[in-house]
Structures are given as C-alpha cells and as structure tokens.
Amino acid sequence: RHYVRFSFQISLFFLSIYSFMIFLVPILTHEISDRIFLLSGILSLGVIYGFNSIVFHFIKNKKEKFESRKMISVLILIIFIVVNGLYFTNLIPPIPLSLKNTAVLHSISKNSNGNYNATYEDYGWRGYFSLYPDFHIAPGRPVYAFSAVFSPKGLNTKIIHEWQHYDQTKNKWITESEIPLSVIGGRDNGFRTYSSRSNLAEGKWRVKIKTKQGKIIGYLRFNIVSVESEPKVTSSDLSLCVDLRIG
C-alpha cells in the first residue's frame, strides 16, 4: 500500500512539474506554439526521470522497485497523453494565456487616463444564464467585441478575433472575418483590446478569440436583434469592470 501511495504521489508531482513547465517555457522562449508545448512536455519528462532515478537508487528490494517503477511509468504516460489530448483538441486554453473578460459593446473610446469608456446593454443577473444574450442594434451601427487577455510579463503575442455567424440553413458557423490584434504581457486584469464590425445580419454570432496557431482562448457570444431606434445603454469605465457579464 505504501508503494501504491508513493506511485500516486509521484504522478501528482509530475503533473505539477508539467503544469509549471507549460507556464514557464513560453515565457523563457517568448513564444506560444505547438512545438513549445511539446518542448514543455519533454522537459517535464526529463525532470521526472532524473528525480525518479535518484529516488529508486535508494530502494533495495528489486521486485518492489520494478513494480513501483512500472506503475509510475503508466501513470505518467496517462497524464502526458490526457494533457496533450486536451490541448490539441482545444479543450484547455493555450497556457499561459487566459481570457479575463469579454464584452459586446455599442461604443468604446480611450479617455485621457488611458482607460476605455464603453456603452453596453446591462443584462443584470440574466447575463449569467443567457448563452447568447440579445444585442439590439440599429441598421448600419457598428458592433464592438472587447476582450481582456492575460499574458505574463515579457510575453507579447498576437491574437485573432474571428467573427462567425450561425447559418441556420447550412446548420454551421460561417467565418465572416479574422482581425489580428496585439497583446502585451504583464497586466493583471489582462491586456485590453477590441475589434469591430458593421451591418451584421440578425441571428447568433460569436467571436472566437484565438492564437495565430488557432488555439482557442475563449468565446464571446451574442444574438443580433435589429431595431429602428437606439437601445437603452449603460456607460462605464472598463477598468472598473472585472466581469461585465454582457457577452
């Protein structure tokens, strides 16, 4: 039982090393890509191999050493496969990037203090339960997609806002445009940036926020509803809004 528990502890230790390497290596290399992710995994395997070699040097019972080492190898392999599977199927974000906040806005502008002033529709508590909140817009007016993406200090990168409209006849998402944006690392609440589109068709929309390599950081979802007059909006300083719940 002691050796079974020991194997479990070592596997958790490997997961911790792996998580740390996934975060550290992109910062050191100033790059986020598939090869950097794989490099993080290889370095993690190297570290845990060296650690296990030292530990097993002090285990004298050959049978217990073989069985324990075999179990540890299986557990580490499972963790390695699962983490890579989650990453390459876009089920986890491209660490160390993370989406801190999103919003669909009626207007956005920078003030004299360097912060953004924005107008939006305040959904209140309903915003927590609506996957595609209605966004009321007059014909010809622009729609702004705001995102705050966290990146560690020293890691500057590019992201893409991919605007997609759901085609009900084809029953699939259609990409309308891709807008590249820069992200500068080091801001705790994420680097704030936005893109805009005009004359959007009614129906479901989403803005896929992703890296240049196509790894998904997050989504901004909303439902366009055309109106004749300007809707009632709320004005706010985005620096004061940790989570607007408006998209």
mmCIF file of N, CA and C in Angstrom, residues 195-241:
data_model
loop_
_atom_site.group_PDB
_atom_site.id
_atom_site.type_symbol
_atom_site.label_atom_id
_atom_site.label_comp_id
_atom_site.label_asym_id
_atom_site.label_seq_id
_atom_site.Cartn_x
_atom_site.Cartn_y
_atom_site.Cartn_z
ATOM 1 N N SER A 195 -12.163 44.640 -31.442
ATOM 2 C CA SER A 195 -12.360 44.704 -32.894
ATOM 3 C C SER A 195 -13.802 45.104 -33.146
ATOM 4 N N SER A 196 -14.125 45.503 -34.367
ATOM 5 C CA SER A 196 -15.491 45.950 -34.654
ATOM 6 C C SER A 196 -15.923 45.507 -36.042
ATOM 7 N N ARG A 197 -17.253 45.384 -36.190
ATOM 8 C CA ARG A 197 -17.884 45.065 -37.464
ATOM 9 C C ARG A 197 -19.160 45.887 -37.585
ATOM 10 N N SER A 198 -19.581 46.138 -38.818
ATOM 11 C CA SER A 198 -20.828 46.870 -39.069
ATOM 12 C C SER A 198 -21.744 46.046 -39.957
ATOM 13 N N ASN A 199 -23.027 46.429 -39.946
ATOM 14 C CA ASN A 199 -24.035 45.791 -40.806
ATOM 15 C C ASN A 199 -24.088 44.279 -40.608
ATOM 16 N N LEU A 200 -24.138 43.859 -39.352
ATOM 17 C CA LEU A 200 -24.212 42.427 -39.061
ATOM 18 C C LEU A 200 -25.633 41.920 -39.257
ATOM 19 N N ALA A 201 -25.741 40.735 -39.813
ATOM 20 C CA ALA A 201 -27.050 40.112 -40.023
ATOM 21 C C ALA A 201 -27.643 39.683 -38.688
ATOM 22 N N GLU A 202 -28.960 39.611 -38.645
ATOM 23 C CA GLU A 202 -29.622 39.160 -37.425
ATOM 24 C C GLU A 202 -29.304 37.682 -37.176
ATOM 25 N N GLY A 203 -29.344 37.320 -35.903
ATOM 26 C CA GLY A 203 -29.114 35.932 -35.540
ATOM 27 C C GLY A 203 -27.930 35.771 -34.606
ATOM 28 N N LYS A 204 -27.544 34.523 -34.413
ATOM 29 C CA LYS A 204 -26.473 34.201 -33.477
ATOM 30 C C LYS A 204 -25.097 34.540 -34.061
ATOM 31 N N TRP A 205 -24.284 35.166 -33.223
ATOM 32 C CA TRP A 205 -22.901 35.488 -33.573
ATOM 33 C C TRP A 205 -21.986 35.041 -32.441
ATOM 34 N N ARG A 206 -20.750 34.782 -32.818
ATOM 35 C CA ARG A 206 -19.731 34.553 -31.812
ATOM 36 C C ARG A 206 -18.397 35.066 -32.332
ATOM 37 N N VAL A 207 -17.595 35.554 -31.413
ATOM 38 C CA VAL A 207 -16.234 35.974 -31.737
ATOM 39 C C VAL A 207 -15.295 34.973 -31.071
ATOM 40 N N LYS A 208 -14.603 34.215 -31.897
ATOM 41 C CA LYS A 208 -13.649 33.233 -31.390
ATOM 42 C C LYS A 208 -12.314 33.944 -31.151
ATOM 43 N N ILE A 209 -11.877 33.956 -29.914
ATOM 44 C CA ILE A 209 -10.613 34.601 -29.546
ATOM 45 C C ILE A 209 -9.550 33.517 -29.495
ATOM 46 N N LYS A 210 -8.577 33.605 -30.388
ATOM 47 C CA LYS A 210 -7.625 32.511 -30.541
ATOM 48 C C LYS A 210 -6.227 33.039 -30.825
ATOM 49 N N THR A 211 -5.243 32.145 -30.752
ATOM 50 C CA THR A 211 -3.871 32.487 -31.090
ATOM 51 C C THR A 211 -3.675 32.400 -32.603
ATOM 52 N N LYS A 212 -2.512 32.825 -33.073
ATOM 53 C CA LYS A 212 -2.204 32.727 -34.502
ATOM 54 C C LYS A 212 -2.192 31.279 -34.975
ATOM 55 N N GLN A 213 -1.889 30.359 -34.048
ATOM 56 C CA GLN A 213 -1.844 28.936 -34.399
ATOM 57 C C GLN A 213 -3.235 28.292 -34.340
ATOM 58 N N GLY A 214 -4.257 29.077 -33.961
ATOM 59 C CA GLY A 214 -5.617 28.550 -33.936
ATOM 60 C C GLY A 214 -6.063 27.981 -32.600
ATOM 61 N N LYS A 215 -5.239 28.097 -31.555
ATOM 62 C CA LYS A 215 -5.629 27.607 -30.231
ATOM 63 C C LYS A 215 -6.624 28.575 -29.610
ATOM 64 N N ILE A 216 -7.740 28.046 -29.135
ATOM 65 C CA ILE A 216 -8.840 28.877 -28.661
ATOM 66 C C ILE A 216 -8.611 29.327 -27.222
ATOM 67 N N ILE A 217 -8.641 30.650 -27.031
ATOM 68 C CA ILE A 217 -8.521 31.230 -25.693
ATOM 69 C C ILE A 217 -9.907 31.353 -25.068
ATOM 70 N N GLY A 218 -10.904 31.668 -25.875
ATOM 71 C CA GLY A 218 -12.260 31.801 -25.364
ATOM 72 C C GLY A 218 -13.212 32.297 -26.438
ATOM 73 N N TYR A 219 -14.477 32.480 -26.059
ATOM 74 C CA TYR A 219 -15.520 32.912 -26.987
ATOM 75 C C TYR A 219 -16.276 34.113 -26.413
ATOM 76 N N LEU A 220 -16.805 34.928 -27.308
ATOM 77 C CA LEU A 220 -17.766 35.973 -26.983
ATOM 78 C C LEU A 220 -19.004 35.701 -27.819
ATOM 79 N N ARG A 221 -20.142 35.486 -27.164
ATOM 80 C CA ARG A 221 -21.361 35.083 -27.867
ATOM 81 C C ARG A 221 -22.459 36.124 -27.680
ATOM 82 N N PHE A 222 -23.257 36.345 -28.727
ATOM 83 C CA PHE A 222 -24.385 37.271 -28.642
ATOM 84 C C PHE A 222 -25.345 37.020 -29.793
ATOM 85 N N ASN A 223 -26.533 37.566 -29.667
ATOM 86 C CA ASN A 223 -27.581 37.404 -30.673
ATOM 87 C C ASN A 223 -28.002 38.785 -31.182
ATOM 88 N N ILE A 224 -27.776 39.045 -32.462
ATOM 89 C CA ILE A 224 -28.085 40.352 -33.049
ATOM 90 C C ILE A 224 -29.595 40.473 -33.297
ATOM 91 N N VAL A 225 -30.167 41.564 -32.763
ATOM 92 C CA VAL A 225 -31.569 41.897 -32.981
ATOM 93 C C VAL A 225 -31.636 43.308 -33.548
ATOM 94 N N SER A 226 -32.150 43.461 -34.756
ATOM 95 C CA SER A 226 -32.242 44.784 -35.393
ATOM 96 C C SER A 226 -33.397 45.585 -34.812
ATOM 97 N N VAL A 227 -33.136 46.867 -34.539
ATOM 98 C CA VAL A 227 -34.157 47.781 -34.023
ATOM 99 C C VAL A 227 -34.065 49.090 -34.808
ATOM 100 N N GLU A 228 -35.157 49.857 -34.809
ATOM 101 C CA GLU A 228 -35.188 51.123 -35.545
ATOM 102 C C GLU A 228 -34.524 52.255 -34.771
ATOM 103 N N SER A 229 -34.695 52.267 -33.457
ATOM 104 C CA SER A 229 -34.127 53.337 -32.638
ATOM 105 C C SER A 229 -33.021 52.784 -31.748
ATOM 106 N N GLU A 230 -32.174 53.692 -31.249
ATOM 107 C CA GLU A 230 -31.065 53.277 -30.403
ATOM 108 C C GLU A 230 -31.583 52.687 -29.093
ATOM 109 N N PRO A 231 -31.037 51.541 -28.668
ATOM 110 C CA PRO A 231 -31.481 50.920 -27.412
ATOM 111 C C PRO A 231 -30.938 51.665 -26.197
ATOM 112 N N LYS A 232 -31.511 51.368 -25.047
ATOM 113 C CA LYS A 232 -31.027 51.948 -23.804
ATOM 114 C C LYS A 232 -29.699 51.287 -23.430
ATOM 115 N N VAL A 233 -28.688 52.121 -23.184
ATOM 116 C CA VAL A 233 -27.357 51.588 -22.879
ATOM 117 C C VAL A 233 -26.835 52.188 -21.583
ATOM 118 N N THR A 234 -25.839 51.512 -21.018
ATOM 119 C CA THR A 234 -25.157 51.965 -19.810
ATOM 120 C C THR A 234 -23.741 52.354 -20.159
ATOM 121 N N SER A 235 -23.255 53.453 -19.591
ATOM 122 C CA SER A 235 -21.892 53.905 -19.835
ATOM 123 C C SER A 235 -21.022 53.564 -18.640
ATOM 124 N N SER A 236 -19.789 53.114 -18.902
ATOM 125 C CA SER A 236 -18.922 52.708 -17.800
ATOM 126 C C SER A 236 -17.461 52.777 -18.223
ATOM 127 N N ASP A 237 -16.595 52.873 -17.223
ATOM 128 C CA ASP A 237 -15.154 52.784 -17.409
ATOM 129 C C ASP A 237 -14.780 51.305 -17.311
ATOM 130 N N LEU A 238 -14.218 50.741 -18.379
ATOM 131 C CA LEU A 238 -13.931 49.306 -18.399
ATOM 132 C C LEU A 238 -12.903 48.892 -17.358
ATOM 133 N N SER A 239 -12.074 49.828 -16.901
ATOM 134 C CA SER A 239 -11.081 49.490 -15.882
ATOM 135 C C SER A 239 -11.736 49.149 -14.554
ATOM 136 N N LEU A 240 -13.000 49.572 -14.367
ATOM 137 C CA LEU A 240 -13.719 49.317 -13.116
ATOM 138 C C LEU A 240 -14.533 48.026 -13.184
ATOM 139 N N CYS A 241 -14.601 47.421 -14.363
ATOM 140 C CA CYS A 241 -15.447 46.229 -14.547
ATOM 141 C C CYS A 241 -14.588 44.995 -14.640
#
